[in-house]
Amino acid sequence: MIIRIPKGTQDILPEDIEKWNYVEKIIKEVANRFGYREIRTPIFEYTELFARGIGESTDIVTKEMFTFLDRKERSLTLRPEGTAPVVRAYLEQRMDRLFPVTKLFYLGPMFRSEKPQAGRFRQFHQYGAEIIGTSSAQVDAEIILLCLEIFRKLGLKNLEVLLNSVGCKKCRALYLRELKSSIHQEIDNLCTDCKKRYYKNPLRILDCKNVSCQSIIKKVPALTQYLCEECQEHFQEVQKYLKVLNIEYRLDPRLVRGFDYYTKTAFEIICKELGAQNAVSGGGRYDYLVEEFGGKPTPAVGFAAGIERTILAMQQQKIEWPKDSGIEVFVAKINQEKELFAFELLQKIRMAGISAEMDYSFRSLKGQMRLADKLKARYTIILGEEELSRDRILLRNMQTKEQKEVEIEKIINELKTVFNKF
Ligand SMILES: [Zn+2]
Ligand SMILES: [Zn+2]
């Protein structure tokens, strides 16, 4: 029996990798244009980082992390998200000394032990950006613009920005008391998860997808009605800057994010074609996280988005992918005795900076030409006995079917001219 791939994971095959590379290229290009520099943190961290950063009572920490002991029995966890590791690195590497505001982006695999379902994997890929060191509402708006610009460059349409404020410790405490007392009578009608949330993390009840919970949630007051003066002002400022940037948004008082560390701004960008799980990116402000990790109080804001979800949205909207340009040269030989010469020429062409391929078995010329077509070769070199006896080879343009004789000595230079590679 063959060994199978672990549940909830997938292979990204060569025929799909172009899409991934294209999406990743756009993300990097846009992030750089907005002044974010890439950071790569380890795949695993000490478990404590996520327990403290994401929140002990969140779904991620209580039931979705891949946690294991190393040989010295220290608890490690495969990263379930990117923000906590970035903030850990920011503090540990004293990045605050370099610039007044630190702007970072990341891209890579994350791990959550969720029930596998369509578009949900246990190893999935996220990209995101963080601005650490300013409480200015300008950067909240900038982060949303950055997301939208990535999606615009990728060709995504029908996007909607949902915006909310989840307040600060002060005003949220007030709201939570209000929230709890307003649903206290209906506690028995909440789903099992929400019953627990009621005591541990009541804010999360607001984004429960359960129908019976939703009818209860509808009646509770909005968090934004309880914002303190500072949070209210910040919320207004974010909206002012979004308007300056001509970004349309819809206020969604039920929008809360899955992590405990969010403060003030919370947002999601949804794509209508994605159905129930329609968020393509989400983020918000997390002004307490740096302090939580032992740093000075440092405000920050960020977003994260899934590559799988982004690609799925692009496919749903039938966005055309850049065409696979294929290889530049295919080396075909008529006579098997020319094997050694063909092999040597093939490698010479590659060393000259031109992509090239040949058939390593002994197929007929027809079979070799079929392979050249499959590889989308733009030119084929044909090593014919008669031409070789005159130190010449045939160079065929696969598109126009024109072919010409070229002296063996001059073939590399000829190819460099054709592909403009000097
Ligand atoms: Zn507040
Ligand atoms: Zn519920």
Tab-separated table of C-alpha atoms and ligand atoms in Angstrom:
chain	number	residue	atom	x	y	z
A	1	MET	CA	0.000	0.000	0.000
A	2	ILE	CA	1.287	3.457	-0.800
A	3	ILE	CA	1.782	5.971	1.993
A	4	ARG	CA	-0.755	8.771	1.824
A	5	ILE	CA	-0.598	12.486	2.548
A	6	PRO	CA	-1.655	13.487	6.113
A	7	LYS	CA	-5.318	14.413	6.538
A	8	GLY	CA	-6.050	18.080	5.884
A	9	THR	CA	-2.902	18.745	3.860
A	10	GLN	CA	-2.389	19.051	0.115
A	11	ASP	CA	0.353	18.885	-2.483
A	12	ILE	CA	0.743	21.981	-4.596
A	13	LEU	CA	1.567	20.409	-7.932
A	14	PRO	CA	3.771	21.889	-10.660
A	15	GLU	CA	0.695	22.738	-12.780
A	16	ASP	CA	-0.641	24.887	-9.914
A	17	ILE	CA	2.591	26.397	-8.670
A	18	GLU	CA	2.536	29.143	-11.317
A	19	LYS	CA	-0.645	30.460	-9.703
A	20	TRP	CA	0.940	30.412	-6.281
A	21	ASN	CA	4.094	32.110	-7.522
A	22	TYR	CA	2.034	34.737	-9.301
A	23	VAL	CA	-0.080	35.524	-6.208
A	24	GLU	CA	3.022	35.603	-3.996
A	25	LYS	CA	4.817	37.881	-6.451
A	26	ILE	CA	1.949	40.396	-6.420
A	27	ILE	CA	1.749	40.318	-2.600
A	28	LYS	CA	5.488	41.011	-2.303
A	29	GLU	CA	5.440	43.701	-4.964
A	30	VAL	CA	2.508	45.590	-3.392
A	31	ALA	CA	3.782	45.196	0.192
A	32	ASN	CA	7.184	46.551	-0.838
A	33	ARG	CA	5.545	49.441	-2.657
A	34	PHE	CA	3.734	50.339	0.595
A	35	GLY	CA	7.009	50.201	2.530
A	36	TYR	CA	6.637	46.835	4.271
A	37	ARG	CA	9.724	44.642	4.537
A	38	GLU	CA	9.484	40.868	4.570
A	39	ILE	CA	10.191	38.865	7.716
A	40	ARG	CA	10.438	35.069	8.019
A	41	THR	CA	9.934	33.598	11.462
A	42	PRO	CA	10.263	29.897	12.399
A	43	ILE	CA	7.493	27.412	11.645
A	44	PHE	CA	7.323	26.521	15.371
A	45	GLU	CA	7.553	28.574	18.549
A	46	TYR	CA	7.228	27.935	22.256
A	47	THR	CA	3.573	27.154	22.957
A	48	GLU	CA	3.400	29.925	25.537
A	49	LEU	CA	3.755	32.541	22.787
A	50	PHE	CA	0.434	31.604	21.216
A	51	ALA	CA	-1.339	30.836	24.507
A	52	ARG	CA	-0.485	34.307	25.759
A	53	GLY	CA	-0.756	36.109	22.443
A	54	ILE	CA	-3.923	34.663	20.941
A	55	GLY	CA	-5.679	34.065	24.256
A	56	GLU	CA	-6.003	30.955	26.444
A	57	SER	CA	-9.744	30.665	25.863
A	58	THR	CA	-9.835	31.074	22.074
A	59	ASP	CA	-10.807	28.172	19.823
A	60	ILE	CA	-7.362	28.205	18.263
A	61	VAL	CA	-5.529	27.724	21.540
A	62	THR	CA	-7.998	25.369	23.199
A	63	LYS	CA	-8.544	22.949	20.339
A	64	GLU	CA	-6.752	23.749	17.101
A	65	MET	CA	-3.018	23.885	17.781
A	66	PHE	CA	-0.465	21.272	16.765
A	67	THR	CA	1.468	21.089	20.029
A	68	PHE	CA	4.263	18.650	20.830
A	69	LEU	CA	7.145	18.194	23.248
A	70	ASP	CA	10.739	18.382	22.102
A	71	ARG	CA	13.341	15.955	23.477
A	72	LYS	CA	13.851	18.121	26.537
A	73	GLU	CA	10.099	18.144	27.114
A	74	ARG	CA	9.599	21.801	26.232
A	75	SER	CA	6.219	22.468	24.672
A	76	LEU	CA	6.409	23.652	21.056
A	77	THR	CA	3.591	24.566	18.677
A	78	LEU	CA	3.434	24.798	14.896
A	79	ARG	CA	2.451	28.403	14.291
A	80	PRO	CA	-1.320	28.778	13.862
A	81	GLU	CA	-1.021	32.426	12.778
A	82	GLY	CA	1.600	35.016	11.928
A	83	THR	CA	1.150	38.003	14.200
A	84	ALA	CA	2.393	36.595	17.527
A	85	PRO	CA	5.695	35.367	15.978
A	86	VAL	CA	6.247	38.715	14.217
A	87	VAL	CA	5.711	40.625	17.458
A	88	ARG	CA	8.002	38.184	19.301
A	89	ALA	CA	10.718	38.840	16.687
A	90	TYR	CA	10.113	42.596	16.837
A	91	LEU	CA	10.785	42.574	20.583
A	92	GLU	CA	13.580	40.017	20.623
A	93	GLN	CA	15.502	41.657	17.768
A	94	ARG	CA	14.902	45.151	19.141
A	95	MET	CA	13.504	46.279	15.813
A	96	ASP	CA	12.106	49.415	17.441
A	97	ARG	CA	15.658	50.822	17.370
A	98	LEU	CA	15.796	50.839	13.564
A	99	PHE	CA	12.773	52.895	12.595
A	100	PRO	CA	10.218	54.927	14.557
A	101	VAL	CA	7.512	52.697	13.084
A	102	THR	CA	8.181	49.079	12.059
A	103	LYS	CA	6.394	47.826	8.947
A	104	LEU	CA	6.666	44.101	8.230
A	105	PHE	CA	4.979	41.552	6.026
A	106	TYR	CA	5.126	37.767	5.987
A	107	LEU	CA	3.985	34.883	3.880
A	108	GLY	CA	4.073	31.170	4.639
A	109	PRO	CA	2.446	28.007	5.980
A	110	MET	CA	0.365	28.026	9.168
A	111	PHE	CA	-1.083	25.018	10.989
A	112	ARG	CA	-4.407	24.419	12.665
A	113	SER	CA	-5.912	21.095	13.560
A	114	GLU	CA	-9.354	21.903	12.188
A	115	LYS	CA	-11.889	19.527	10.768
A	116	PRO	CA	-10.890	19.396	7.097
A	117	GLN	CA	-13.570	20.755	4.764
A	118	ALA	CA	-13.750	22.440	1.371
A	119	GLY	CA	-11.085	25.136	1.199
A	120	ARG	CA	-9.928	24.482	4.791
A	121	PHE	CA	-6.650	22.784	5.431
A	122	ARG	CA	-4.584	21.864	8.466
A	123	GLN	CA	-1.550	23.259	6.729
A	124	PHE	CA	-2.669	26.436	5.012
A	125	HIS	CA	-0.856	29.529	3.827
A	126	GLN	CA	-1.239	33.052	5.021
A	127	TYR	CA	0.173	36.419	4.129
A	128	GLY	CA	-0.142	39.489	6.245
A	129	ALA	CA	1.352	42.787	7.279
A	130	GLU	CA	1.914	44.527	10.581
A	131	ILE	CA	2.667	48.149	11.495
A	132	ILE	CA	4.089	48.374	14.991
A	133	GLY	CA	4.689	51.625	16.868
A	134	THR	CA	1.884	54.050	16.049
A	135	SER	CA	-1.655	54.580	17.223
A	136	SER	CA	-2.456	56.847	14.262
A	137	ALA	CA	-5.719	55.928	12.575
A	138	GLN	CA	-3.953	56.626	9.269
A	139	VAL	CA	-2.236	53.262	9.398
A	140	ASP	CA	-5.502	51.431	10.110
A	141	ALA	CA	-6.788	52.890	6.847
A	142	GLU	CA	-3.471	52.160	5.114
A	143	ILE	CA	-3.601	48.471	6.085
A	144	ILE	CA	-7.081	48.200	4.561
A	145	LEU	CA	-5.875	49.972	1.419
A	146	LEU	CA	-2.894	47.592	1.213
A	147	CYS	CA	-5.243	44.581	1.263
A	148	LEU	CA	-7.486	46.123	-1.364
A	149	GLU	CA	-4.531	47.000	-3.589
A	150	ILE	CA	-3.257	43.404	-3.481
A	151	PHE	CA	-6.731	42.193	-4.469
A	152	ARG	CA	-7.058	44.875	-7.157
A	153	LYS	CA	-3.709	43.867	-8.689
A	154	LEU	CA	-4.880	40.249	-8.675
A	155	GLY	CA	-8.071	41.287	-10.473
A	156	LEU	CA	-10.572	40.491	-7.690
A	157	LYS	CA	-13.884	42.305	-7.803
A	158	ASN	CA	-17.109	42.425	-5.727
A	159	LEU	CA	-15.253	43.004	-2.484
A	160	GLU	CA	-16.790	44.624	0.546
A	161	VAL	CA	-15.008	46.116	3.545
A	162	LEU	CA	-16.699	45.479	6.894
A	163	LEU	CA	-15.608	47.718	9.735
A	164	ASN	CA	-16.110	47.757	13.472
A	165	SER	CA	-14.408	48.851	16.653
A	166	VAL	CA	-13.996	46.423	19.535
A	167	GLY	CA	-12.894	49.170	21.922
A	168	CYS	CA	-10.186	49.089	24.550
A	169	LYS	CA	-9.915	47.270	27.889
A	170	LYS	CA	-11.826	50.054	29.580
A	171	CYS	CA	-14.901	50.353	27.381
A	172	ARG	CA	-14.987	46.681	26.421
A	173	ALA	CA	-15.294	45.667	30.079
A	174	LEU	CA	-18.312	47.917	30.330
A	175	TYR	CA	-19.826	46.448	27.190
A	176	LEU	CA	-19.192	42.848	28.205
A	177	ARG	CA	-21.143	43.405	31.403
A	178	GLU	CA	-23.986	44.836	29.327
A	179	LEU	CA	-23.767	42.012	26.790
A	180	LYS	CA	-23.859	39.331	29.458
A	181	SER	CA	-26.799	40.827	31.273
A	182	SER	CA	-28.737	41.261	28.015
A	183	ILE	CA	-28.425	37.576	27.102
A	184	HIS	CA	-28.481	36.204	30.625
A	185	GLN	CA	-32.140	35.147	30.311
A	186	GLU	CA	-31.405	33.176	27.143
A	187	ILE	CA	-28.273	31.409	28.235
A	188	ASP	CA	-29.954	28.006	27.895
A	189	ASN	CA	-30.785	28.716	24.252
A	190	LEU	CA	-27.145	29.347	23.280
A	191	CYS	CA	-25.164	26.642	21.508
A	192	THR	CA	-22.735	24.531	23.553
A	193	ASP	CA	-19.736	26.603	22.460
A	194	CYS	CA	-21.442	29.872	23.297
A	195	LYS	CA	-22.454	28.638	26.728
A	196	LYS	CA	-18.750	28.299	27.460
A	197	ARG	CA	-17.992	31.592	25.731
A	198	TYR	CA	-20.518	33.308	27.940
A	199	TYR	CA	-18.174	32.800	30.889
A	200	LYS	CA	-14.777	32.822	29.209
A	201	ASN	CA	-14.952	34.966	26.097
A	202	PRO	CA	-18.443	36.470	25.663
A	203	LEU	CA	-17.432	38.759	22.793
A	204	ARG	CA	-17.042	35.710	20.554
A	205	ILE	CA	-20.754	34.953	20.924
A	206	LEU	CA	-21.310	37.877	18.538
A	207	ASP	CA	-19.785	36.045	15.564
A	208	CYS	CA	-21.304	32.627	16.252
A	209	LYS	CA	-22.769	31.196	13.051
A	210	ASN	CA	-25.302	29.042	14.885
A	211	VAL	CA	-28.878	30.017	13.921
A	212	SER	CA	-30.314	29.951	17.443
A	213	CYS	CA	-27.403	32.077	18.717
A	214	GLN	CA	-27.849	34.545	15.864
A	215	SER	CA	-31.448	35.279	16.788
A	216	ILE	CA	-30.285	36.063	20.324
A	217	ILE	CA	-27.357	38.179	19.106
A	218	LYS	CA	-29.663	40.303	16.956
A	219	LYS	CA	-31.197	41.795	20.058
A	220	VAL	CA	-28.037	42.747	21.956
A	221	PRO	CA	-26.758	46.349	21.911
A	222	ALA	CA	-23.841	47.218	19.598
A	223	LEU	CA	-20.363	47.513	21.056
A	224	THR	CA	-19.804	50.824	19.276
A	225	GLN	CA	-22.510	52.412	21.472
A	226	TYR	CA	-20.303	51.757	24.483
A	227	LEU	CA	-16.984	53.030	23.148
A	228	CYS	CA	-15.087	55.414	25.404
A	229	GLU	CA	-14.227	58.864	24.103
A	230	GLU	CA	-10.767	57.861	22.888
A	231	CYS	CA	-11.993	54.749	21.067
A	232	GLN	CA	-14.914	56.637	19.577
A	233	GLU	CA	-12.594	59.327	18.275
A	234	HIS	CA	-10.212	56.763	16.793
A	235	PHE	CA	-13.117	54.975	15.109
A	236	GLN	CA	-14.243	58.269	13.518
A	237	GLU	CA	-10.703	59.035	12.382
A	238	VAL	CA	-10.335	55.642	10.670
A	239	GLN	CA	-13.543	56.351	8.760
A	240	LYS	CA	-12.327	59.819	7.857
A	241	TYR	CA	-9.152	58.411	6.312
A	242	LEU	CA	-11.059	55.656	4.504
A	243	LYS	CA	-13.219	58.353	2.940
A	244	VAL	CA	-10.121	60.322	1.918
A	245	LEU	CA	-8.918	57.160	0.167
A	246	ASN	CA	-12.332	56.632	-1.469
A	247	ILE	CA	-12.693	53.273	0.225
A	248	GLU	CA	-16.284	52.217	0.664
A	249	TYR	CA	-17.096	50.281	3.805
A	250	ARG	CA	-20.019	48.985	5.760
A	251	LEU	CA	-20.199	49.231	9.537
A	252	ASP	CA	-20.791	45.806	11.054
A	253	PRO	CA	-21.370	45.981	14.812
A	254	ARG	CA	-21.219	42.163	15.098
A	255	LEU	CA	-17.745	41.910	13.631
A	256	VAL	CA	-15.286	40.639	16.234
A	257	ARG	CA	-12.092	38.798	15.457
A	258	GLY	CA	-11.067	35.402	16.758
A	259	PHE	CA	-8.170	36.683	18.819
A	260	ASP	CA	-8.257	38.282	22.240
A	261	TYR	CA	-5.554	40.794	21.430
A	262	TYR	CA	-7.605	43.009	19.128
A	263	THR	CA	-8.442	46.548	20.219
A	264	LYS	CA	-10.321	49.348	18.495
A	265	THR	CA	-10.370	48.702	14.723
A	266	ALA	CA	-11.548	45.311	13.485
A	267	PHE	CA	-12.185	44.733	9.798
A	268	GLU	CA	-12.854	42.056	7.245
A	269	ILE	CA	-12.875	42.096	3.493
A	270	ILE	CA	-15.450	39.758	2.073
A	271	CYS	CA	-15.860	38.388	-1.422
A	272	LYS	CA	-19.443	37.612	-2.377
A	273	GLU	CA	-18.571	34.600	-4.515
A	274	LEU	CA	-17.079	32.673	-1.592
A	275	GLY	CA	-20.354	31.656	0.066
A	276	ALA	CA	-20.566	31.057	3.808
A	277	GLN	CA	-16.847	31.418	4.498
A	278	ASN	CA	-16.653	34.645	2.543
A	279	ALA	CA	-13.846	36.581	4.241
A	280	VAL	CA	-10.729	36.919	2.078
A	281	SER	CA	-8.834	38.909	4.664
A	282	GLY	CA	-9.234	40.304	8.108
A	283	GLY	CA	-7.357	42.291	10.633
A	284	GLY	CA	-7.361	45.040	13.129
A	285	ARG	CA	-5.563	46.878	15.845
A	286	TYR	CA	-3.805	45.101	18.704
A	287	ASP	CA	-2.495	47.765	21.036
A	288	TYR	CA	-1.831	45.439	24.005
A	289	LEU	CA	0.061	42.592	22.380
A	290	VAL	CA	3.599	44.019	22.558
A	291	GLU	CA	3.089	44.734	26.248
A	292	GLU	CA	1.609	41.277	26.764
A	293	PHE	CA	4.891	39.866	25.447
A	294	GLY	CA	6.926	41.923	27.886
A	295	GLY	CA	7.631	45.049	25.831
A	296	LYS	CA	6.783	48.665	26.440
A	297	PRO	CA	3.173	49.604	25.614
A	298	THR	CA	3.300	49.811	21.809
A	299	PRO	CA	0.265	50.216	19.548
A	300	ALA	CA	0.064	48.120	16.373
A	301	VAL	CA	-2.260	47.146	13.565
A	302	GLY	CA	-2.199	44.394	10.947
A	303	PHE	CA	-4.064	42.066	8.644
A	304	ALA	CA	-3.842	38.460	7.502
A	305	ALA	CA	-5.258	36.672	4.476
A	306	GLY	CA	-5.178	33.131	3.158
A	307	ILE	CA	-3.506	32.261	-0.122
A	308	GLU	CA	-5.820	29.258	-0.685
A	309	ARG	CA	-8.851	31.483	-0.152
A	310	THR	CA	-7.417	34.190	-2.422
A	311	ILE	CA	-6.793	31.687	-5.226
A	312	LEU	CA	-10.265	30.194	-4.728
A	313	ALA	CA	-11.862	33.659	-5.015
A	314	MET	CA	-9.883	34.308	-8.205
A	315	GLN	CA	-11.044	31.000	-9.662
A	316	GLN	CA	-14.672	31.718	-8.717
A	317	GLN	CA	-14.417	35.045	-10.537
A	318	LYS	CA	-12.777	33.323	-13.519
A	319	ILE	CA	-9.781	35.611	-13.468
A	320	GLU	CA	-7.277	34.694	-16.132
A	321	TRP	CA	-3.919	33.506	-14.923
A	322	PRO	CA	-0.743	34.602	-16.644
A	323	LYS	CA	0.031	32.050	-19.335
A	324	ASP	CA	2.685	29.414	-18.725
A	325	SER	CA	5.353	30.603	-21.133
A	326	GLY	CA	6.952	27.159	-21.520
A	327	ILE	CA	10.583	26.418	-22.261
A	328	GLU	CA	12.697	28.283	-24.765
A	329	VAL	CA	14.483	25.504	-26.621
A	330	PHE	CA	13.921	21.812	-27.164
A	331	VAL	CA	16.822	19.738	-28.464
A	332	ALA	CA	15.713	16.891	-30.753
A	333	LYS	CA	17.930	14.339	-32.412
A	334	ILE	CA	17.236	12.153	-35.410
A	335	ASN	CA	20.030	9.699	-34.859
A	336	GLN	CA	20.555	8.023	-31.491
A	337	GLU	CA	24.292	8.117	-32.021
A	338	LYS	CA	24.086	11.873	-31.569
A	339	GLU	CA	22.965	11.324	-27.965
A	340	LEU	CA	26.218	12.511	-26.449
A	341	PHE	CA	26.378	15.590	-28.680
A	342	ALA	CA	22.736	16.444	-27.903
A	343	PHE	CA	23.311	16.080	-24.179
A	344	GLU	CA	26.360	18.334	-24.287
A	345	LEU	CA	24.574	20.974	-26.381
A	346	LEU	CA	21.523	20.905	-24.081
A	347	GLN	CA	23.629	21.743	-21.019
A	348	LYS	CA	25.585	24.412	-22.946
A	349	ILE	CA	22.338	26.162	-23.862
A	350	ARG	CA	21.202	26.101	-20.237
A	351	MET	CA	24.556	27.441	-19.045
A	352	ALA	CA	24.120	30.308	-21.504
A	353	GLY	CA	20.980	31.350	-19.592
A	354	ILE	CA	18.368	29.837	-21.887
A	355	SER	CA	15.838	27.271	-20.654
A	356	ALA	CA	16.126	24.012	-22.559
A	357	GLU	CA	14.945	20.415	-22.469
A	358	MET	CA	15.328	17.196	-24.430
A	359	ASP	CA	14.000	13.675	-24.439
A	360	TYR	CA	16.211	11.455	-22.284
A	361	SER	CA	14.886	8.234	-23.749
A	362	PHE	CA	15.135	7.152	-27.361
A	363	ARG	CA	11.869	8.249	-28.841
A	364	SER	CA	11.190	8.790	-32.529
A	365	LEU	CA	11.519	12.321	-33.912
A	366	LYS	CA	7.726	12.491	-33.965
A	367	GLY	CA	7.587	11.516	-30.306
A	368	GLN	CA	10.239	14.101	-29.475
A	369	MET	CA	8.302	16.837	-31.291
A	370	ARG	CA	5.174	15.896	-29.359
A	371	LEU	CA	7.146	16.346	-26.139
A	372	ALA	CA	8.446	19.718	-27.411
A	373	ASP	CA	4.819	20.816	-27.943
A	374	LYS	CA	3.803	19.603	-24.488
A	375	LEU	CA	6.636	21.616	-22.969
A	376	LYS	CA	5.507	24.630	-25.037
A	377	ALA	CA	8.979	24.978	-26.551
A	378	ARG	CA	9.352	28.173	-28.536
A	379	TYR	CA	12.212	26.823	-30.671
A	380	THR	CA	13.422	23.356	-31.458
A	381	ILE	CA	16.946	22.427	-32.478
A	382	ILE	CA	16.946	19.395	-34.741
A	383	LEU	CA	20.159	17.406	-34.973
A	384	GLY	CA	19.999	15.803	-38.423
A	385	GLU	CA	22.746	13.574	-39.726
A	386	GLU	CA	23.122	15.368	-43.025
A	387	GLU	CA	23.272	18.853	-41.474
A	388	LEU	CA	25.697	17.698	-38.769
A	389	SER	CA	28.046	16.330	-41.400
A	390	ARG	CA	28.302	19.908	-42.633
A	391	ASP	CA	28.708	21.229	-39.010
A	392	ARG	CA	25.245	22.669	-39.123
A	393	ILE	CA	21.969	22.195	-37.203
A	394	LEU	CA	18.357	23.104	-37.880
A	395	LEU	CA	16.669	25.758	-35.776
A	396	ARG	CA	12.889	25.700	-35.994
A	397	ASN	CA	10.518	28.384	-34.759
A	398	MET	CA	7.677	26.337	-33.308
A	399	GLN	CA	5.094	29.047	-33.799
A	400	THR	CA	5.797	30.096	-37.393
A	401	LYS	CA	7.212	26.645	-38.334
A	402	GLU	CA	10.016	28.471	-40.146
A	403	GLN	CA	13.365	26.779	-39.867
A	404	LYS	CA	16.900	27.651	-40.798
A	405	GLU	CA	20.366	26.138	-40.768
A	406	VAL	CA	22.818	27.498	-38.218
A	407	GLU	CA	26.526	26.699	-37.904
A	408	ILE	CA	27.149	24.635	-34.773
A	409	GLU	CA	29.776	27.114	-33.600
A	410	LYS	CA	27.276	29.973	-33.803
A	411	ILE	CA	24.205	28.333	-32.283
A	412	ILE	CA	24.643	29.728	-28.749
A	413	ASN	CA	25.069	33.261	-30.089
A	414	GLU	CA	22.106	32.777	-32.401
A	415	LEU	CA	19.897	31.663	-29.479
A	416	LYS	CA	21.065	34.572	-27.346
A	417	THR	CA	20.035	36.928	-30.154
A	418	VAL	CA	16.662	35.217	-30.570
A	419	PHE	CA	15.875	35.430	-26.849
A	420	ASN	CA	17.589	38.763	-26.376
A	421	LYS	CA	19.853	37.451	-23.625
A	422	PHE	CA	23.171	39.237	-23.855
B	1	ZN	ZN	-12.097	52.535	24.812
B	2	ZN	ZN	-23.278	29.935	19.435
